[in-house]
Short mmCIF file of C-alpha atoms and ligand atoms in Angstrom, two decimals:
data_model
loop_
_atom_site.label_atom_id
_atom_site.label_comp_id
_atom_site.label_asym_id
_atom_site.label_seq_id
_atom_site.Cartn_x
_atom_site.Cartn_y
_atom_site.Cartn_z
CA UNK A 1 -76.51 187.82 -86.09
CA UNK A 2 -77.85 184.38 -85.52
CA UNK A 3 -80.59 183.65 -88.01
CA UNK A 4 -83.70 181.93 -86.75
CA UNK A 5 -86.82 180.50 -88.68
CA UNK A 6 -89.34 183.08 -87.97
CA UNK A 7 -93.12 181.94 -88.17
CA UNK A 8 -95.79 184.29 -89.01
CA UNK A 9 -99.51 184.20 -88.27
CA UNK A 10 -101.60 186.25 -90.63
CA UNK A 11 -105.10 187.39 -89.67
CA UNK A 12 -107.28 188.36 -92.74
CA UNK A 13 -106.83 186.94 -96.23
CA UNK A 14 -108.30 189.97 -98.02
CA UNK A 15 -106.61 191.95 -100.71
CA UNK A 16 -103.72 193.09 -98.59
CA UNK A 17 -103.40 189.67 -96.90
CA UNK A 18 -103.16 187.88 -100.12
CA UNK A 19 -100.57 190.28 -101.29
CA UNK A 20 -98.48 189.61 -98.08
CA UNK A 21 -98.72 185.89 -98.44
CA UNK A 22 -97.66 186.27 -102.21
CA UNK A 23 -94.63 188.48 -101.39
CA UNK A 24 -93.54 186.15 -98.45
CA UNK A 25 -93.43 183.25 -100.72
CA UNK A 26 -92.25 184.82 -103.97
CA UNK A 27 -89.41 186.75 -102.34
CA UNK A 28 -88.62 184.09 -99.68
CA UNK A 29 -85.02 183.59 -100.86
CA UNK A 30 -84.18 187.27 -100.88
CA UNK A 31 -85.91 187.83 -97.53
CA UNK A 32 -83.80 184.87 -96.00
CA UNK A 33 -80.67 186.28 -97.34
CA UNK A 34 -81.33 189.75 -96.30
CA UNK A 35 -82.58 189.15 -92.82
CA UNK A 36 -83.62 185.41 -91.95
CA UNK A 37 -85.93 182.80 -93.21
CA UNK A 38 -89.56 183.80 -92.64
CA UNK A 39 -92.55 181.66 -93.28
CA UNK A 40 -96.30 181.84 -93.10
CA UNK A 41 -97.47 179.33 -90.72
CA UNK A 42 -101.14 180.10 -90.00
CA UNK A 43 -103.89 182.07 -91.80
CA UNK A 44 -106.97 183.17 -89.80
CA UNK A 45 -110.05 184.33 -91.73
CA UNK A 46 -113.64 184.11 -90.78
CA UNK A 47 -114.49 182.68 -94.27
CA UNK A 48 -112.36 179.53 -94.12
CA UNK A 49 -113.69 177.96 -97.39
CA UNK A 50 -112.79 181.01 -99.56
CA UNK A 51 -109.53 181.49 -97.56
CA UNK A 52 -108.56 177.98 -98.18
CA UNK A 53 -109.14 178.10 -101.96
CA UNK A 54 -107.21 181.41 -102.15
CA UNK A 55 -104.33 180.04 -100.08
CA UNK A 56 -104.00 176.97 -102.38
CA UNK A 57 -104.15 179.09 -105.42
CA UNK A 58 -101.00 180.88 -104.45
CA UNK A 59 -99.18 177.73 -103.36
CA UNK A 60 -100.00 177.39 -99.52
CA UNK A 61 -101.50 174.24 -97.93
CA UNK A 62 -105.12 174.56 -97.15
CA UNK A 63 -104.40 173.17 -93.76
CA UNK A 64 -102.79 176.41 -92.50
CA UNK A 65 -106.16 178.23 -92.79
CA UNK A 66 -108.40 178.25 -89.59
CA UNK A 67 -111.10 180.56 -88.30
CA UNK A 68 -109.87 180.57 -84.82
CA UNK A 69 -107.40 183.39 -83.75
CA UNK A 70 -106.45 181.04 -80.82
CA UNK A 71 -104.60 178.82 -83.25
CA UNK A 72 -102.21 181.80 -83.73
CA UNK A 73 -102.27 182.89 -80.10
CA UNK A 74 -101.64 179.51 -78.61
CA UNK A 75 -98.88 178.59 -81.10
CA UNK A 76 -95.60 179.26 -79.36
CA UNK A 77 -93.72 179.02 -82.60
CA UNK A 78 -95.52 182.03 -84.04
CA UNK A 79 -93.65 185.18 -82.97
CA UNK A 80 -95.05 187.71 -85.48
CA UNK A 81 -98.80 188.25 -85.74
CA UNK A 82 -99.96 190.24 -88.79
CA UNK A 83 -103.28 191.86 -88.45
CA UNK A 84 -105.08 192.78 -91.65
CA UNK A 85 -108.79 192.69 -90.88
CA UNK A 86 -109.06 196.44 -90.41
CA UNK A 87 -111.78 198.20 -88.22
CA UNK A 88 -111.55 198.54 -84.43
CA UNK A 89 -113.15 195.38 -83.26
CA UNK A 90 -112.03 192.60 -83.11
CA UNK A 91 -108.73 193.93 -84.27
CA UNK A 92 -108.01 195.81 -81.05
CA UNK A 93 -108.66 192.52 -78.99
CA UNK A 94 -106.54 190.50 -81.33
CA UNK A 95 -103.57 192.84 -81.31
CA UNK A 96 -103.83 193.35 -77.36
CA UNK A 97 -103.92 189.68 -76.75
CA UNK A 98 -101.11 188.91 -79.18
CA UNK A 99 -98.77 191.47 -77.60
CA UNK A 100 -99.85 190.23 -74.09
CA UNK A 101 -98.92 186.66 -75.10
CA UNK A 102 -95.42 188.00 -76.06
CA UNK A 103 -95.85 188.07 -79.80
CA UNK A 104 -94.68 190.93 -82.15
CA UNK A 105 -97.41 192.54 -84.19
CA UNK A 106 -97.56 194.19 -87.63
CA UNK A 107 -100.73 195.88 -88.67
CA UNK A 108 -102.03 198.12 -91.56
CA UNK A 109 -104.94 199.28 -89.41
CA UNK A 110 -105.15 203.00 -89.53
CA UNK A 111 -108.62 203.30 -87.91
CA UNK A 112 -107.20 201.42 -84.90
CA UNK A 113 -103.79 203.13 -84.76
CA UNK A 114 -105.32 206.63 -85.08
CA UNK A 115 -107.75 206.02 -82.24
CA UNK A 116 -106.45 203.44 -79.83
CA UNK A 117 -102.75 203.20 -81.02
CA UNK A 118 -101.37 205.01 -77.81
CA UNK A 119 -102.78 202.38 -75.63
CA UNK A 120 -101.51 199.51 -77.83
CA UNK A 121 -98.20 201.07 -78.20
CA UNK A 122 -97.79 201.33 -74.47
CA UNK A 123 -98.69 197.55 -74.05
CA UNK A 124 -96.05 196.79 -76.75
CA UNK A 125 -93.48 198.86 -74.78
CA UNK A 126 -94.21 197.16 -71.50
CA UNK A 127 -94.03 193.73 -73.11
CA UNK A 128 -90.83 194.74 -74.95
CA UNK A 129 -92.45 193.84 -78.23
CA UNK A 130 -92.74 195.37 -81.63
CA UNK A 131 -95.92 196.93 -82.91
CA UNK A 132 -95.39 198.28 -86.41
CA UNK A 133 -97.79 199.87 -88.66
CA UNK A 134 -95.90 201.37 -91.74
CA UNK A 135 -98.78 200.22 -94.02
CA UNK A 136 -101.35 202.28 -92.17
CA UNK A 137 -100.44 205.55 -93.95
CA UNK A 138 -100.01 205.91 -97.55
CA UNK A 139 -99.89 202.18 -98.36
CA UNK A 140 -96.52 201.38 -100.00
CA UNK A 141 -94.84 204.82 -99.32
CA UNK A 142 -92.35 204.28 -96.58
CA UNK A 143 -93.19 207.58 -94.56
CA UNK A 144 -93.48 206.36 -90.98
CA UNK A 145 -89.98 204.89 -90.89
CA UNK A 146 -88.75 207.97 -92.63
CA UNK A 147 -90.24 210.17 -89.97
CA UNK A 148 -89.19 207.89 -87.00
CA UNK A 149 -85.67 207.08 -88.18
CA UNK A 150 -84.23 208.85 -91.27
CA UNK A 151 -85.64 212.28 -90.40
CA UNK A 152 -85.38 211.90 -86.54
CA UNK A 153 -82.70 214.50 -86.41
CA UNK A 154 -85.03 217.12 -87.76
CA UNK A 155 -87.58 219.32 -86.04
CA UNK A 156 -90.48 218.55 -88.38
CA UNK A 157 -92.06 221.90 -89.38
CA UNK A 158 -94.85 220.83 -91.67
CA UNK A 159 -96.27 217.85 -93.38
CA UNK A 160 -98.67 218.15 -96.42
CA UNK A 161 -99.80 214.98 -98.01
CA UNK A 162 -102.19 213.64 -100.61
CA UNK A 163 -102.94 210.63 -98.48
CA UNK A 164 -106.31 209.42 -100.06
CA UNK A 165 -106.19 208.02 -103.66
CA UNK A 166 -109.83 207.95 -104.14
CA UNK A 167 -110.21 211.65 -103.79
CA UNK A 168 -107.11 212.28 -105.72
CA UNK A 169 -108.39 210.23 -108.58
CA UNK A 170 -111.75 212.11 -108.53
CA UNK A 171 -110.08 215.47 -108.43
CA UNK A 172 -107.68 214.64 -111.17
CA UNK A 173 -110.49 213.46 -113.40
CA UNK A 174 -112.49 216.71 -112.74
CA UNK A 175 -109.43 218.77 -113.53
CA UNK A 176 -108.57 216.86 -116.62
CA UNK A 177 -111.88 216.31 -118.28
CA UNK A 178 -113.95 219.24 -116.90
CA UNK A 179 -116.61 216.76 -115.61
CA UNK A 180 -118.55 217.37 -112.27
CA UNK A 181 -117.92 215.61 -108.83
CA UNK A 182 -120.82 213.34 -109.29
CA UNK A 183 -119.78 211.70 -112.52
CA UNK A 184 -116.20 211.40 -111.63
CA UNK A 185 -117.28 209.71 -108.36
CA UNK A 186 -119.40 207.41 -110.33
CA UNK A 187 -116.33 206.50 -112.61
CA UNK A 188 -114.14 206.04 -109.55
CA UNK A 189 -116.79 203.49 -108.32
CA UNK A 190 -116.87 201.78 -111.69
CA UNK A 191 -112.93 201.51 -111.59
CA UNK A 192 -112.93 200.13 -108.20
CA UNK A 193 -111.22 203.24 -106.79
CA UNK A 194 -114.13 204.26 -104.65
CA UNK A 195 -116.28 202.02 -102.54
CA UNK A 196 -119.95 201.55 -102.99
CA UNK A 197 -120.28 203.84 -99.78
CA UNK A 198 -117.62 206.39 -100.50
CA UNK A 199 -118.20 208.51 -97.35
CA UNK A 200 -114.97 207.74 -95.55
CA UNK A 201 -112.70 208.74 -98.52
CA UNK A 202 -114.81 211.64 -99.93
CA UNK A 203 -115.56 213.31 -96.61
CA UNK A 204 -112.06 213.06 -95.67
CA UNK A 205 -112.19 210.67 -92.57
CA UNK A 206 -109.82 208.18 -94.08
CA UNK A 207 -107.25 210.97 -94.61
CA UNK A 208 -107.82 212.37 -91.06
CA UNK A 209 -106.76 208.94 -89.67
CA UNK A 210 -103.63 209.14 -91.55
CA UNK A 211 -102.88 212.73 -90.65
CA UNK A 212 -103.45 211.80 -86.89
CA UNK A 213 -100.88 209.08 -87.23
CA UNK A 214 -98.33 211.29 -89.16
CA UNK A 215 -98.78 214.26 -86.72
CA UNK A 216 -98.28 212.02 -83.68
CA UNK A 217 -95.03 210.69 -84.96
CA UNK A 218 -93.71 214.03 -86.49
CA UNK A 219 -94.45 216.18 -83.28
CA UNK A 220 -94.04 213.42 -80.57
CA UNK A 221 -97.41 214.10 -79.13
CA UNK A 222 -100.61 211.99 -79.38
CA UNK A 223 -103.13 213.33 -82.17
CA UNK A 224 -106.20 211.05 -82.55
CA UNK A 225 -108.53 211.03 -85.61
CA UNK A 226 -111.27 213.15 -83.83
CA UNK A 227 -108.57 216.02 -83.13
CA UNK A 228 -108.21 216.43 -86.83
CA UNK A 229 -110.49 219.14 -88.67
CA UNK A 230 -112.12 217.44 -91.79
CA UNK A 231 -113.73 218.78 -94.84
CA UNK A 232 -114.35 216.56 -97.77
CA UNK A 233 -114.49 217.17 -101.53
CA UNK A 234 -118.13 216.67 -102.28
CA UNK A 235 -118.79 220.47 -102.52
CA UNK A 236 -115.94 221.00 -105.14
CA UNK A 237 -117.56 222.25 -108.33
CA UNK A 238 -115.92 221.93 -111.69
CA UNK A 239 -116.09 225.73 -112.02
CA UNK A 240 -113.69 226.32 -108.97
CA UNK A 241 -111.24 223.92 -110.55
CA UNK A 242 -111.49 225.87 -113.82
CA UNK A 243 -111.04 229.22 -112.01
CA UNK A 244 -108.14 228.01 -109.71
CA UNK A 245 -106.30 226.89 -112.86
CA UNK A 246 -106.76 230.37 -114.38
CA UNK A 247 -105.22 231.71 -111.24
CA UNK A 248 -102.31 229.32 -111.44
CA UNK A 249 -103.53 226.70 -108.94
CA UNK A 250 -104.62 223.07 -108.91
CA UNK A 251 -107.14 221.73 -106.21
CA UNK A 252 -106.05 218.97 -104.18
CA UNK A 253 -107.43 217.12 -101.00
CA UNK A 254 -104.56 217.78 -98.66
CA UNK A 255 -103.84 216.39 -94.99
CA UNK A 256 -101.79 219.04 -93.25
CA UNK A 257 -99.95 218.77 -89.85
CA UNK A 258 -97.92 221.64 -88.55
CA UNK A 259 -96.26 222.63 -85.38
CA UNK A 260 -96.23 226.22 -84.47
CA UNK A 261 -94.89 227.50 -81.01
CA UNK A 262 -95.32 224.09 -79.49
CA UNK A 263 -98.96 223.74 -80.74
CA UNK A 264 -100.19 221.47 -83.30
CA UNK A 265 -102.44 222.02 -86.32
CA UNK A 266 -104.04 218.98 -87.85
CA UNK A 267 -106.42 219.31 -90.83
CA UNK A 268 -107.86 217.62 -93.85
CA UNK A 269 -109.54 219.64 -96.62
CA UNK A 270 -109.50 220.54 -100.27
CA UNK A 271 -106.82 223.28 -101.05
CA UNK A 272 -105.69 225.44 -103.95
CA UNK A 273 -102.00 224.63 -104.45
CA UNK A 274 -99.67 226.43 -106.93
CA UNK A 275 -99.31 224.40 -110.25
CA UNK A 276 -95.50 224.48 -109.64
CA UNK A 277 -95.88 222.80 -106.27
CA UNK A 278 -94.61 219.15 -106.64
CA UNK A 279 -97.93 217.96 -104.92
CA UNK A 280 -99.84 219.55 -107.78
CA UNK A 281 -98.46 217.02 -110.14
CA UNK A 282 -99.37 214.04 -108.10
CA UNK A 283 -102.26 212.70 -110.19
CA UNK A 284 -104.77 209.63 -110.38
CA UNK A 285 -104.88 207.54 -107.43
CA UNK A 286 -101.16 208.11 -106.39
CA UNK A 287 -100.35 209.48 -102.92
CA UNK A 288 -97.45 211.77 -101.85
CA UNK A 289 -96.40 213.16 -98.67
CA UNK A 290 -94.38 216.46 -98.52
CA UNK A 291 -92.30 216.86 -95.40
CA UNK A 292 -90.52 219.96 -94.40
CA UNK A 293 -87.83 219.63 -91.71
CA UNK A 294 -85.51 222.18 -90.14
CA UNK A 295 -82.28 220.48 -91.40
CA UNK A 296 -83.42 218.56 -94.41
CA UNK A 297 -85.63 221.26 -95.86
CA UNK A 298 -88.30 220.07 -98.29
CA UNK A 299 -88.71 216.30 -99.16
CA UNK A 300 -91.36 214.43 -100.98
CA UNK A 301 -92.31 210.80 -100.73
CA UNK A 302 -94.42 209.41 -103.73
CA UNK A 303 -96.10 206.23 -104.64
CA UNK A 304 -99.06 203.87 -104.35
CA UNK A 305 -101.23 204.50 -101.16
CA UNK A 306 -103.29 201.40 -101.49
CA UNK A 307 -103.62 198.17 -103.38
CA UNK A 308 -102.52 194.54 -102.85
CA UNK A 309 -98.78 194.53 -103.49
CA UNK A 310 -97.85 198.09 -102.62
CA UNK A 311 -99.57 197.79 -99.21
CA UNK A 312 -98.00 194.19 -98.82
CA UNK A 313 -94.57 195.77 -99.51
CA UNK A 314 -94.85 197.87 -96.47
CA UNK A 315 -96.29 195.06 -94.30
CA UNK A 316 -93.52 192.75 -95.39
CA UNK A 317 -90.92 195.35 -94.62
CA UNK A 318 -92.29 195.54 -91.06
CA UNK A 319 -92.29 191.81 -90.84
CA UNK A 320 -88.75 191.64 -91.76
CA UNK A 321 -87.70 194.38 -89.29
CA UNK A 322 -89.40 192.63 -86.63
CA UNK A 323 -87.81 189.34 -87.56
CA UNK A 324 -84.43 191.05 -87.41
CA UNK A 325 -85.29 192.37 -83.87
CA UNK A 326 -86.31 188.88 -82.78
CA UNK A 327 -82.85 187.43 -84.10
CA UNK A 328 -80.91 190.23 -82.31
CA UNK A 329 -83.25 190.06 -79.22
CA UNK A 330 -83.99 193.75 -79.48
CA UNK A 331 -87.78 193.70 -79.98
CA UNK A 332 -89.48 196.80 -78.69
CA UNK A 333 -86.60 198.96 -79.86
CA UNK A 334 -88.97 201.65 -81.35
CA UNK A 335 -92.12 201.82 -79.39
CA UNK A 336 -94.34 204.88 -78.79
CA UNK A 337 -92.79 208.02 -79.96
CA UNK A 338 -95.26 210.38 -78.07
CA UNK A 339 -93.30 211.78 -75.11
CA UNK A 340 -94.84 215.18 -75.11
CA UNK A 341 -98.41 216.50 -74.79
CA UNK A 342 -98.97 219.41 -77.02
CA UNK A 343 -102.12 221.37 -77.42
CA UNK A 344 -103.92 221.02 -80.69
CA UNK A 345 -105.22 224.23 -82.15
CA UNK A 346 -108.88 224.79 -82.96
CA UNK A 347 -109.47 225.53 -86.58
CA UNK A 348 -110.51 229.09 -85.75
CA UNK A 349 -107.02 229.74 -84.58
CA UNK A 350 -105.36 228.61 -87.85
CA UNK A 351 -104.14 230.99 -90.55
CA UNK A 352 -104.50 230.56 -94.24
CA UNK A 353 -105.11 232.28 -97.52
CA UNK A 354 -108.69 231.66 -98.91
CA UNK A 355 -110.37 231.53 -102.19
CA UNK A 356 -113.98 232.47 -101.96
CA UNK A 357 -116.62 232.37 -104.66
CA UNK A 358 -119.85 234.38 -104.12
CA UNK A 359 -123.14 234.79 -106.08
CA UNK A 360 -123.93 238.38 -105.62
CA UNK A 361 -126.55 240.79 -107.07
CA UNK A 362 -124.93 242.45 -110.16
CA UNK A 363 -125.60 246.10 -109.22
CA UNK A 364 -123.61 249.17 -108.66
CA UNK A 365 -122.08 249.37 -105.14
CA UNK A 366 -122.32 245.64 -104.38
CA UNK A 367 -118.79 244.90 -104.49
CA UNK A 368 -117.90 247.73 -102.10
CA UNK A 369 -120.53 246.46 -99.62
CA UNK A 370 -119.22 242.91 -99.71
CA UNK A 371 -115.58 243.85 -99.52
CA UNK A 372 -116.32 246.22 -96.57
CA UNK A 373 -117.56 243.11 -94.57
CA UNK A 374 -114.09 241.57 -95.13
CA UNK A 375 -112.30 244.76 -94.31
CA UNK A 376 -114.36 245.28 -91.14
CA UNK A 377 -113.17 241.79 -89.96
CA UNK A 378 -109.50 242.30 -90.70
CA UNK A 379 -109.49 240.04 -93.70
CA UNK A 380 -107.31 241.73 -96.34
CA UNK A 381 -108.02 240.84 -99.97
CA UNK A 382 -105.23 240.22 -102.41
CA UNK A 383 -107.53 240.05 -105.47
CA UNK A 384 -111.08 240.49 -106.42
CA UNK A 385 -112.35 239.32 -109.67
CA UNK A 386 -115.95 239.18 -111.39
CA UNK A 387 -116.45 236.12 -113.43
CA UNK A 388 -119.00 235.75 -116.21
CA UNK A 389 -121.26 238.40 -117.86
CA UNK A 390 -124.86 238.71 -116.95
CA UNK A 391 -127.72 240.04 -119.05
CA UNK A 392 -129.75 242.38 -116.99
CA UNK A 393 -129.45 244.40 -113.77
CA UNK A 394 -130.19 242.32 -110.68
CA UNK A 395 -128.98 239.08 -112.17
CA UNK A 396 -126.54 237.17 -110.15
CA UNK A 397 -122.87 237.70 -110.75
CA UNK A 398 -120.04 235.42 -109.72
CA UNK A 399 -117.24 237.17 -107.74
CA UNK A 400 -113.99 235.36 -106.75
CA UNK A 401 -112.08 236.84 -103.81
CA UNK A 402 -108.52 235.77 -102.86
CA UNK A 403 -107.48 236.83 -99.33
CA UNK A 404 -104.03 237.50 -97.77
CA UNK A 405 -102.99 235.13 -95.02
CA UNK A 406 -105.62 235.65 -92.45
CA UNK A 407 -107.19 234.08 -89.31
CA UNK A 408 -109.84 231.52 -90.13
CA UNK A 409 -112.04 232.99 -87.28
CA UNK A 410 -112.02 236.44 -89.11
CA UNK A 411 -112.91 234.89 -92.43
CA UNK A 412 -115.90 233.05 -90.86
CA UNK A 413 -116.92 236.36 -89.13
CA UNK A 414 -116.61 238.25 -92.55
CA UNK A 415 -118.70 235.72 -94.38
CA UNK A 416 -121.40 235.70 -91.72
CA UNK A 417 -121.64 239.57 -91.92
CA UNK A 418 -121.62 239.42 -95.74
CA UNK A 419 -124.28 236.73 -95.70
CA UNK A 420 -126.62 239.07 -93.84
CA UNK A 421 -126.45 241.49 -96.86
CA UNK A 422 -129.29 241.42 -99.41
CA UNK A 423 -126.80 241.65 -102.26
CA UNK A 424 -125.13 238.32 -101.35
CA UNK A 425 -127.14 235.53 -102.76
CA UNK A 426 -124.95 232.73 -101.88
CA UNK A 427 -121.63 231.63 -100.66
CA UNK A 428 -120.70 229.19 -103.44
CA UNK A 429 -117.26 228.07 -102.18
CA UNK A 430 -114.53 228.60 -99.62
CA UNK A 431 -111.39 226.84 -100.29
CA UNK A 432 -108.04 227.38 -98.45
CA UNK A 433 -105.03 228.24 -100.49
CA UNK A 434 -101.57 226.48 -99.47
CA UNK A 435 -98.34 227.78 -100.45
CA UNK A 436 -95.66 225.36 -99.48
N1 HSE B 1 -109.35 204.30 -99.33
C1 HSE B 1 -107.94 204.68 -99.34
C2 HSE B 1 -107.74 205.65 -100.36
C3 HSE B 1 -106.92 203.58 -99.23
O1 HSE B 1 -108.52 205.89 -101.24
O2 HSE B 1 -106.57 205.88 -100.49
C4 HSE B 1 -106.95 202.91 -97.86
O3 HSE B 1 -106.66 203.76 -97.04
#
């Protein structure tokens, strides 16, 4: 392979951008030996003054910093554009114009790839250019390349991932200290794991974007963020974590993508998972993706899903791969992997086991009236427990039901029917139970 000097233009000198600039400089010798010399020629950031200071601090010249994206676009020497500003606009416009100008693009932008990724990948394909986005899912964990290349001989059956570090940190804290959701969220915010407005993370939207990207690649059919069923963790009670543990389960926020009879299931929600499952011991802000393929069986990829250097690791890996493609004149080698159009199941059509906690009247006959509502709707129960002791007749009692594997629509109908009974005070929790 003839080595060429590859020049990179970086858009966005935030946390990850700074990490990329650092790794490109600190590992430059290794990068040149492994692939080809790669150097950062331009940095675009809307806050030029701060960006210049940051660039100088890590050994770059202030002169390479500009606030005009055209300085990258019109620079014929720059062959790889790295987009790290996040969000849909103007990232979409920057990437599109870079591809149309014949440049290769590396991005960490999950919001964009999970919504308009299909269109951008087709543009890349038409242009014969690379559009790589390894860092968009689970930060430093090399899961997209694993699915696209190393595991591509497999029919992927299921992906289950802990793909949001913020919620994993909160659930780990709740489980290890017994504290409630609000105080664990406050701690996550203090430590910088959760943002001031934590909605995207705790309500599951961030994870849904990652599941959309994973499912699209695993099943070769476009899944976008709004196709993914989403439930967050803000309703998880400390008492449910305690009861789950007594039953031999941990509670994790899971992103799940499955293919069943040519149809795709894509969902994000908290779930009980057996304590022996490898995902149950993925704690703190770590991420992990558990992939089951028909040939390989079960695999698990574990690591840091966010942060300056872990995310930069994935971005630099993509830059190096694109640089190799440029040297070999084979850019655009792996473009859009979605060559099918599979139906995405509605949540009602999915099946699962369920953990259900109800506050009911503590009177004779109540249990049989409640369980009848489940039986009448074909929801078979595998265990029924009354938790806690109450003082006098008529007080609320807690009952915890675990179902067999049943249809979601039937569970919802059963709960609606049970809710109409005067002996059911409140449905406290409904959490799915995953086996493997
Ligand atoms: N906010 C994400 C998380 C990281 O908590 O994992 C970036 O996607």
